[in-house]
Coordinates of C-alpha atoms and ligand atoms in Angstrom, one line a residue:
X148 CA 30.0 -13.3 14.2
X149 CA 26.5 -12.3 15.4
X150 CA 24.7 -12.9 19.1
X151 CA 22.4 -15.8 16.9
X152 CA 24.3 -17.5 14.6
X153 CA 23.4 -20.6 15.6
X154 CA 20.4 -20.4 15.3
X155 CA 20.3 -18.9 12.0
X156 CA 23.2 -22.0 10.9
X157 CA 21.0 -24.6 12.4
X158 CA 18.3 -23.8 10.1
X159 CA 20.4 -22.9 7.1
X160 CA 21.4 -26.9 7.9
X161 CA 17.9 -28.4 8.1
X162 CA 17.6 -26.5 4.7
X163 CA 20.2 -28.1 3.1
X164 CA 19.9 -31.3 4.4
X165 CA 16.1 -31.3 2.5
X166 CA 18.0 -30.4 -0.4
X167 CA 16.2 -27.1 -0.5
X168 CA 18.9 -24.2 0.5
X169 CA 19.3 -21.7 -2.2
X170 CA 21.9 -19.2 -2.8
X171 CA 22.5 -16.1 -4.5
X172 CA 23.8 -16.3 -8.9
X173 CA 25.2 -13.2 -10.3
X174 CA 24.1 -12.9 -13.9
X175 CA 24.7 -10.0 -16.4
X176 CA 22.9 -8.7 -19.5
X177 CA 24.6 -10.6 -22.3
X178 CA 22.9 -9.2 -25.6
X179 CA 18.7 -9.8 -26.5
X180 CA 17.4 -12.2 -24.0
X181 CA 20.4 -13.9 -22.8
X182 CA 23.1 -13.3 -19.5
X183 CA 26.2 -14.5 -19.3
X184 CA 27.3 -16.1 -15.9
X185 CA 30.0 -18.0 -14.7
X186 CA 29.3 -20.9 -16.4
X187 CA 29.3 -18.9 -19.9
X188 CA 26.5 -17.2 -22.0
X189 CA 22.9 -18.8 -21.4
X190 CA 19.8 -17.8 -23.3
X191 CA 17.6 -16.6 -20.4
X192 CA 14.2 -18.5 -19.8
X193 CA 13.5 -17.2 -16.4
X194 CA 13.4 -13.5 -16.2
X195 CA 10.1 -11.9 -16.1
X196 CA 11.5 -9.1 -18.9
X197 CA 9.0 -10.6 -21.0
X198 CA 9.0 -7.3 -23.8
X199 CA 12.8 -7.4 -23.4
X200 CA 12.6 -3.6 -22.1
X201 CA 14.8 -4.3 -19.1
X202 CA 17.3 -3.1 -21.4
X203 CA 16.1 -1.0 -24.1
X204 CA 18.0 2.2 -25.2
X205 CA 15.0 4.4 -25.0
X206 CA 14.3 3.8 -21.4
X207 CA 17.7 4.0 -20.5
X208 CA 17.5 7.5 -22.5
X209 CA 14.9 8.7 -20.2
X210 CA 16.2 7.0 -17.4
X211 CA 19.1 9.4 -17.5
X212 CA 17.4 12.8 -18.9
X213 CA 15.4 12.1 -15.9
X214 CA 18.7 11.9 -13.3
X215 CA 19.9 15.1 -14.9
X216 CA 16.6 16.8 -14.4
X217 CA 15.3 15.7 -11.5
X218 CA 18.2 14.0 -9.4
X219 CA 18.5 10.2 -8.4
X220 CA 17.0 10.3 -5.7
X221 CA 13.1 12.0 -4.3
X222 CA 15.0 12.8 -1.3
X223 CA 11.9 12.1 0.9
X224 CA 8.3 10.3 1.1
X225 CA 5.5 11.4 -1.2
X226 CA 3.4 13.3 1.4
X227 CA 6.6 15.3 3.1
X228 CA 8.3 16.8 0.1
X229 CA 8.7 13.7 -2.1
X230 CA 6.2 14.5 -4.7
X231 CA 7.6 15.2 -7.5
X232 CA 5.4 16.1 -11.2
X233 CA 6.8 13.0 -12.9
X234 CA 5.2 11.0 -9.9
X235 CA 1.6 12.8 -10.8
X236 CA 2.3 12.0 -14.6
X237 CA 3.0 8.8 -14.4
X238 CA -0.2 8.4 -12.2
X239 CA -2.4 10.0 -14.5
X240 CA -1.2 7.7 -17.3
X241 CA -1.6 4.9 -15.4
X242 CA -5.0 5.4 -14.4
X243 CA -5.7 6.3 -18.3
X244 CA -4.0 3.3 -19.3
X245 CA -6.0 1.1 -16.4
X246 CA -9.4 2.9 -17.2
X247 CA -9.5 3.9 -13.9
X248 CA -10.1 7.6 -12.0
X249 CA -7.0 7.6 -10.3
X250 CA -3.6 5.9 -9.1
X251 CA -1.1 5.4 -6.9
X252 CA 2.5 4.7 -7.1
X253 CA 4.0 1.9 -4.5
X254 CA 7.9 0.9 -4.2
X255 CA 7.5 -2.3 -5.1
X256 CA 4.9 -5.2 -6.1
X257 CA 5.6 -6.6 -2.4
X258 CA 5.3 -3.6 -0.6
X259 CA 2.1 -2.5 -2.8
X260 CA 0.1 -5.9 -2.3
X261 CA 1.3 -6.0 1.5
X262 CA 0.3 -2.3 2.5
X263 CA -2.8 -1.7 0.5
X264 CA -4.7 -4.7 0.9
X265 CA -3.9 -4.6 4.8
X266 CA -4.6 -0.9 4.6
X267 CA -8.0 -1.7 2.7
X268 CA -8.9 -4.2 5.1
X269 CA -7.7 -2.3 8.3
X270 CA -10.4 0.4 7.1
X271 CA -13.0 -2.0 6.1
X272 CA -13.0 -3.5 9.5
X273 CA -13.5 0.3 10.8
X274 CA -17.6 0.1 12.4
X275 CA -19.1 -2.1 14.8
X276 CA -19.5 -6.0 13.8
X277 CA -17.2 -8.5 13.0
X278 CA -13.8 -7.8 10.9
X279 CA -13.5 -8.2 7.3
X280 CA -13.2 -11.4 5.1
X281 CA -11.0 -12.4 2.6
X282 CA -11.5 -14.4 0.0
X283 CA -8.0 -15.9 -1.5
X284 CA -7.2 -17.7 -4.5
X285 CA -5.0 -21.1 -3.7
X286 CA -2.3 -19.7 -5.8
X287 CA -2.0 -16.1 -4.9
X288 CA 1.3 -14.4 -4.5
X289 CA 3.0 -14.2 -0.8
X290 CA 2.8 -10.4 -0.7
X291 CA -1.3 -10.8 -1.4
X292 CA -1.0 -13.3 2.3
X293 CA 1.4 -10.8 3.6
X294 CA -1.4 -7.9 3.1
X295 CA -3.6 -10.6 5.3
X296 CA -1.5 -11.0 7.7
X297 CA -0.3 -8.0 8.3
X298 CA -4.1 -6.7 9.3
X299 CA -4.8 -10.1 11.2
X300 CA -7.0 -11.1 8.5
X301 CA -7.3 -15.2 8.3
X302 CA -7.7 -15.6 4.2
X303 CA -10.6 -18.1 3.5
X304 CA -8.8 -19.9 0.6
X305 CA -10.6 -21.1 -2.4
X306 CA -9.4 -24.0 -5.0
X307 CA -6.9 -22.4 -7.6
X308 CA -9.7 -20.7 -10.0
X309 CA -12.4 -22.5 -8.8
X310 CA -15.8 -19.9 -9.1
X311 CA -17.7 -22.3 -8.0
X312 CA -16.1 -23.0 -4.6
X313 CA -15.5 -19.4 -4.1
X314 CA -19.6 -19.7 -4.5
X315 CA -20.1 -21.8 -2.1
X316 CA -17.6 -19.9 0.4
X317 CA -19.6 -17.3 -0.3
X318 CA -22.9 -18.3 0.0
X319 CA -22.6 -18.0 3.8
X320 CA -23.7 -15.3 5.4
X321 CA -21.6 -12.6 5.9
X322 CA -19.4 -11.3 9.3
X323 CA -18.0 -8.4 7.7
X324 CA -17.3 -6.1 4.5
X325 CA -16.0 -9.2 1.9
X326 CA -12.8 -8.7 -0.5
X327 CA -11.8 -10.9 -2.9
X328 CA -8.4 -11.1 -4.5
X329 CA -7.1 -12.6 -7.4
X330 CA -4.1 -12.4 -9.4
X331 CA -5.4 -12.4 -13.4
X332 CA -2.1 -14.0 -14.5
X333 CA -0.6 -16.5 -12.1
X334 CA 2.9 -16.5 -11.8
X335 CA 3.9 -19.9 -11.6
X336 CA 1.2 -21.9 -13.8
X337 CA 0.8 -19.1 -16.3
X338 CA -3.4 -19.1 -16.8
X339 CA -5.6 -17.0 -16.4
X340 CA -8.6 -16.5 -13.8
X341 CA -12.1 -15.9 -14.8
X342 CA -12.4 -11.5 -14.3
X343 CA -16.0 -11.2 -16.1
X344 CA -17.1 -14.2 -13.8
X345 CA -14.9 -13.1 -11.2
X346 CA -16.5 -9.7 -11.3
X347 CA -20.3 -10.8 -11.2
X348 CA -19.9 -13.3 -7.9
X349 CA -17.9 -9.8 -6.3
X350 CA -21.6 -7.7 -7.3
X351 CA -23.5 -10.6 -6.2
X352 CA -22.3 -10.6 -2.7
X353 CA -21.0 -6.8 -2.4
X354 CA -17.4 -7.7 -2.1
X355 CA -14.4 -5.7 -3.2
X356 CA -12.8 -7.1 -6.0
X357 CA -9.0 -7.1 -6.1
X358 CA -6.9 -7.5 -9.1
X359 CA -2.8 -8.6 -8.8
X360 CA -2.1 -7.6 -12.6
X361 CA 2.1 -8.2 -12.1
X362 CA 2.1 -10.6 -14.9
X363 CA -0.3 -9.4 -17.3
X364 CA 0.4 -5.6 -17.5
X365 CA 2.4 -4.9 -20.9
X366 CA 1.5 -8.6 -22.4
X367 CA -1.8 -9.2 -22.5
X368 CA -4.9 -7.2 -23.5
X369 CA -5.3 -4.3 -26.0
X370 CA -2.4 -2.4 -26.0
X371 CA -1.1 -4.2 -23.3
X372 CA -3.7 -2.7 -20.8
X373 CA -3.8 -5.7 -18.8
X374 CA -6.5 -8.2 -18.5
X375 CA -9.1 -6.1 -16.5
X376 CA -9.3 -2.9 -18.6
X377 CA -13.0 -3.4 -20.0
X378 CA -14.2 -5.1 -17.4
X379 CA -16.5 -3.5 -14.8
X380 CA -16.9 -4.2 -11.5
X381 CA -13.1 -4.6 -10.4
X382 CA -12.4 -2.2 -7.6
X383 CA -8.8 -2.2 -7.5
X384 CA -6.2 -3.1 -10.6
X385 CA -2.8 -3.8 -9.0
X386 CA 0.4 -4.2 -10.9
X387 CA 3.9 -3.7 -11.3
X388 CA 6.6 -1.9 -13.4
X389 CA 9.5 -4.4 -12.6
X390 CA 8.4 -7.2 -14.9
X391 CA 7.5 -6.2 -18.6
X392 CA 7.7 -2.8 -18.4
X393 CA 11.4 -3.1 -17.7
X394 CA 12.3 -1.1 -14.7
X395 CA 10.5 -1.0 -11.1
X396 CA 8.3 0.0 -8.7
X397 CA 4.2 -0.4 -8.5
X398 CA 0.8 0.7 -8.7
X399 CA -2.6 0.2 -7.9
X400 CA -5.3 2.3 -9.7
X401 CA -9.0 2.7 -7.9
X402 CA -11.5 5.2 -7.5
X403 CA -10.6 8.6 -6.2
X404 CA -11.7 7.8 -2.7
X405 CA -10.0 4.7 -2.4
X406 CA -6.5 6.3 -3.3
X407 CA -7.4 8.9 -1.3
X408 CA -7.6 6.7 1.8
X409 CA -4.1 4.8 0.7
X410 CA -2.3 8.4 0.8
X411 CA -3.6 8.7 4.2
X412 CA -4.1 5.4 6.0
X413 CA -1.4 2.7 4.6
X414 CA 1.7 2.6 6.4
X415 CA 3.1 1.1 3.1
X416 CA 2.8 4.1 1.3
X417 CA 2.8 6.5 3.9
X418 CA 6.7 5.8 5.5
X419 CA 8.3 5.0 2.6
X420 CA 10.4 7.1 0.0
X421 CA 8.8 8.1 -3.2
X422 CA 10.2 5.8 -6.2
X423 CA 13.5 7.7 -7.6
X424 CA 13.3 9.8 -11.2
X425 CA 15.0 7.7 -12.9
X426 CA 13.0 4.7 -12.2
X427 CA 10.0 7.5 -13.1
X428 CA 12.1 7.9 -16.5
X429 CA 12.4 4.6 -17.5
X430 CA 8.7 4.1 -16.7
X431 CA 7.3 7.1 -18.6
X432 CA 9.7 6.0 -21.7
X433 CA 7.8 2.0 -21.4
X434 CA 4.2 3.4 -21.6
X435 CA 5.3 5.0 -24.7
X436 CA 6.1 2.1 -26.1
X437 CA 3.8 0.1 -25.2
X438 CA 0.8 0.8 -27.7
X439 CA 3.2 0.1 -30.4
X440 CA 4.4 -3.7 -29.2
X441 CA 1.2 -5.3 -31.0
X442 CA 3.9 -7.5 -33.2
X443 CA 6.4 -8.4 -30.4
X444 CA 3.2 -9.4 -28.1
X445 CA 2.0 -11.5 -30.9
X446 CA 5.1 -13.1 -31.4
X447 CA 5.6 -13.9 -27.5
X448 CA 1.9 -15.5 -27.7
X449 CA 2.8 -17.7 -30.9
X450 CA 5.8 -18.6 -29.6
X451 CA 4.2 -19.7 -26.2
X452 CA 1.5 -21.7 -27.5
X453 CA 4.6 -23.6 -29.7
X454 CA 6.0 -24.3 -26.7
X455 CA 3.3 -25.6 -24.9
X456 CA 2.9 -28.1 -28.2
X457 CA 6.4 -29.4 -27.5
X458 CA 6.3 -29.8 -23.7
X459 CA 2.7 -31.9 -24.8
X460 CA 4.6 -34.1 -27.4
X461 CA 7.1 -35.0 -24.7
X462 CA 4.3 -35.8 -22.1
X463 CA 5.1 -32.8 -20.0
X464 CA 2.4 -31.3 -18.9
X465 CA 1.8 -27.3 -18.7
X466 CA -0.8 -26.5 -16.2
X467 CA -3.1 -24.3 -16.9
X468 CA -0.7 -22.1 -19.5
X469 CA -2.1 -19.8 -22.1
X470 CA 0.5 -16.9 -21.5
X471 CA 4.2 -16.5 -22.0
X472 CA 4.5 -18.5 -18.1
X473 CA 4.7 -22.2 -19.6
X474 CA 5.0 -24.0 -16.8
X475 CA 7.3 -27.9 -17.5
X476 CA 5.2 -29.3 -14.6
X477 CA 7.4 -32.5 -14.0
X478 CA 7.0 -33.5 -10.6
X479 CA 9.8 -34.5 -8.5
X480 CA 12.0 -32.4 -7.4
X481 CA 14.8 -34.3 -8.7
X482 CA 13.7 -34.6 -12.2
X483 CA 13.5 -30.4 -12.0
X484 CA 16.7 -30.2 -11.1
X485 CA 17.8 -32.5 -13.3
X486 CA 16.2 -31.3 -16.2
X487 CA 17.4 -27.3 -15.3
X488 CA 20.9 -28.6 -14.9
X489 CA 20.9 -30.5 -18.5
X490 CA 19.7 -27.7 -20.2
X491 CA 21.9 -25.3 -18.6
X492 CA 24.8 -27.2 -20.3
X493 CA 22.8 -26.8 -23.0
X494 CA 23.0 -22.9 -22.5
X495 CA 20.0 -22.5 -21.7
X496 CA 18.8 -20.4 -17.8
X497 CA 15.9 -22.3 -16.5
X498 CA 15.6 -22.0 -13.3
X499 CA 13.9 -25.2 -11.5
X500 CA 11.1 -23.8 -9.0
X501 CA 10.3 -26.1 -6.1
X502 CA 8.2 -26.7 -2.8
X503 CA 7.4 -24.4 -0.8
X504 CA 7.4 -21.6 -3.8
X505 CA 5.2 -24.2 -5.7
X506 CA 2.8 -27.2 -3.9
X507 CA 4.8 -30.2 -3.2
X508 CA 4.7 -32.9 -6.1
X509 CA 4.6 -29.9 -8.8
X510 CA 7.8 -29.0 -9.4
X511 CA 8.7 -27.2 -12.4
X512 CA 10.9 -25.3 -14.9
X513 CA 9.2 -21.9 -15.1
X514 CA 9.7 -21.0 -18.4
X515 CA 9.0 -17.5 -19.2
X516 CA 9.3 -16.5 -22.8
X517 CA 10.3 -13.1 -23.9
X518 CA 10.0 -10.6 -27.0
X519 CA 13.9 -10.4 -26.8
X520 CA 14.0 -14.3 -27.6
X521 CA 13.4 -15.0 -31.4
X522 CA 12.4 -18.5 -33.2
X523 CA 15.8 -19.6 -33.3
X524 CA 16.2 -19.3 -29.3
X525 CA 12.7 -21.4 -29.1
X526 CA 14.0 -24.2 -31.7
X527 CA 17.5 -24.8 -28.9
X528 CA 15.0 -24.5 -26.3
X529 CA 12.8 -27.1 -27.8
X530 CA 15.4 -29.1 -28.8
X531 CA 17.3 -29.4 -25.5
X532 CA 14.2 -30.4 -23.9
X533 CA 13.8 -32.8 -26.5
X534 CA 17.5 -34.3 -25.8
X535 CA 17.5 -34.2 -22.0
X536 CA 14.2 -35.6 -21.3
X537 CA 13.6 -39.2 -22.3
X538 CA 16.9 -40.2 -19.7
X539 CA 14.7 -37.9 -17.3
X540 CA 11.7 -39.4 -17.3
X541 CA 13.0 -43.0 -17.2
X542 CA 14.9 -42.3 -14.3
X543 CA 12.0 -39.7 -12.4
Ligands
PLP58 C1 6.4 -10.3 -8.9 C2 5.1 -10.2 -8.3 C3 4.8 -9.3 -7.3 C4 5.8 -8.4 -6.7 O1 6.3 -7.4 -7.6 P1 7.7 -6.7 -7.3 O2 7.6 -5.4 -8.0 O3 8.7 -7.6 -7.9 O4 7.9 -6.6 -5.9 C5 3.5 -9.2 -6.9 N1 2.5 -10.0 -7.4 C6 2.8 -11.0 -8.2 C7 1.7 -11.9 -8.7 C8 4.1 -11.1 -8.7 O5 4.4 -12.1 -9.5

């Protein structure tokens, strides 16, 4: 018993009587792309291991040459005794691999968006005037609002990758320095935003372009650089190593001054103990992959864009989707949940996303395709969806 649980029970039951309580599913690692869970082995359309490195020996390898040679733990934050030479390596291949001057390692994707951008904006606002403003894309991640709110920043929102309302945000005068922050792959429709066009309304209006690369780093652009490597004009490229680079942590790589004034001004960084070696191990052992995953990221993209084809012939629509996010936008919660659950008996893990993660009316089965699935996986997924849907939509 605690002093407040009622209070915390009384809102646990207005969840659940909305339907929308959730609760905590072990899985394990059940061979290439699939977990086993209580209900048996299910091919996996929900993890964000999209290369399938998660569990690949060679980062496991590292992971424990690194353990032996450098302990499991940093034992402290990065500016007390923390800093270890793996840390600086990893940040000078970042930086290479962003085509940026420097970078900084951050404990997580949350923590990274959360402390830098508040930490960017905090000194922004430093000066006489007005504070700074923030300019938000509709769909950007809750650590991005966190970042806001966490420096008392109100975000001036514009239409889900819509340049020309940003324009017109814009087009007033300015209070204060301007940021604007984007993800380049959205996480729960799967497109893409506009970074060249992006980039020119930033120069335009001297704001500080911000780039949330979680879902793009590894996948998509040459090598798997991302989607902003090559395009000038983004100030800060933000991503993290917990999604297809198999392991965890973050980054954010800038100019030398700006991670300069991270390591000494954001709290987020600051108080927080440097990411573990063998987290640095498994890392390192990813970016040496990476250049060589041409096929599997070719593969993932064909694979995708199949998808997409079958989720059209059933009427389903896919938002905006040209990644390995493909979005089964169906609507109703009900029909969500009712599709997730029919495919689950089908073996299949596809976790049905909801209000208030997604806007209401838009509910969805993320699917998120992987390098670990192969065309066989694809053909069950495609023909479960196939089976379960016509009883679906009749009754949606
Ligand atoms: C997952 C995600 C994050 C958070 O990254 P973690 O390393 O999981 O904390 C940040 N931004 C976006 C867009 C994400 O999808």
């Amino acid at each position: 018993m605690s002093r407040f649980d009622a209070v915390f029970t009384a809102a646990l039951t207005a969840r659940q009587a909305e339907g929308r309580a959730r609760a905590l599913r072990p899985v394990s690692p059940a061979g290439p792309g699939r977990v086993s869970t209580p209900d048996g082995a299910l091919i996996n359309f929900s993890s964000n291991d999209y290369l399938g490195l998660a569990n690949h020996p060679a980062l496991a390898a590292r992971a424990a040459d690194y353990a032996a040679a450098w302990g499991t733990g940093a034992g402290a934050s990065r500016l007390i005794c923390g800093t270890l030479p793996p840390h600086q390596a990893i940040e000078a291949r970042i930086a290479a691999l962003k085509g940026k001057p420097a970078a900084l390692l951050m404990g997580t994707g949350w923590q990274a968006n959360a402390g830098v951008l508040a930490a960017l904006l905090r000194l922004a606002g430093n000066g006489p005037g007005a504070g700074p403003e923030l300019f938000s894309d509709a769909l950007n991640h809750n650590s991005l609002i966190a970042g806001a709110r966490l420096a008392g920043v109100r975000p001036r929102i514009f239409r889900h990758n819509d340049l020309a309302h940003l324009a017109e945000l814009l087009a007033v005068p300015p209070t204060g320095r301007r940021f604007i922050v984007t993800e380049s792959v959205f996480s729960m429709d799967g497109d893409r935003a506009d970074l060249a066009g992006l980039a020119a309304l930033a120069d335009e209006h001297d704001a500080f372009l911000y780039v949330d690369e979680a879902h793009a780093t590894g996948v998509l652009g040459e090598g798997g650089r991302g989607l902003c490597a090559g395009i000038p004009g983004i100030d800060l490229v933000m991503g993290t190593f917990s999604k297809a680079l198999g392991s965890f942590g973050a980054y954010v790589a800038a100019s030398r001054p700006t991670i300069d004034a991270l390591i000494n001004f954001a709290p987020g960084f600051i108080y927080t103990t440097a990411l573990p070696p063998p987290v640095l191990g498994a890392i390192d052992a990813a970016l040496d992959l990476l250049p060589g995953l041409d096929a599997a990221r070719d593969a993932l993209a064909a694979r995708a864009a199949g998808l997409r084809d079958v989720l059209h012939g059933l009427g389903i629509g896919t938002a905006g989707s040209s990644t390995q996010i493909v979005p089964a936008v169906v609507g109703s919660e009900a029909a969500a949940l009712g599709l997730a659950a029919r495919l689950r008996e089908a073996g299949l893990l596809a976790v049905a996303i909801r209000p208030p993660t997604v806007p209401e009316g838009t509910s969805r089965l993320r699917l998120a395709l992987s390098a670990a699935h192969d065309d066989r996986d694809l053909a069950e997924l495609a023909g479960a969806l196939r089976a379960a849907w016509p009883a679906l939509r009749r009754a949606a």
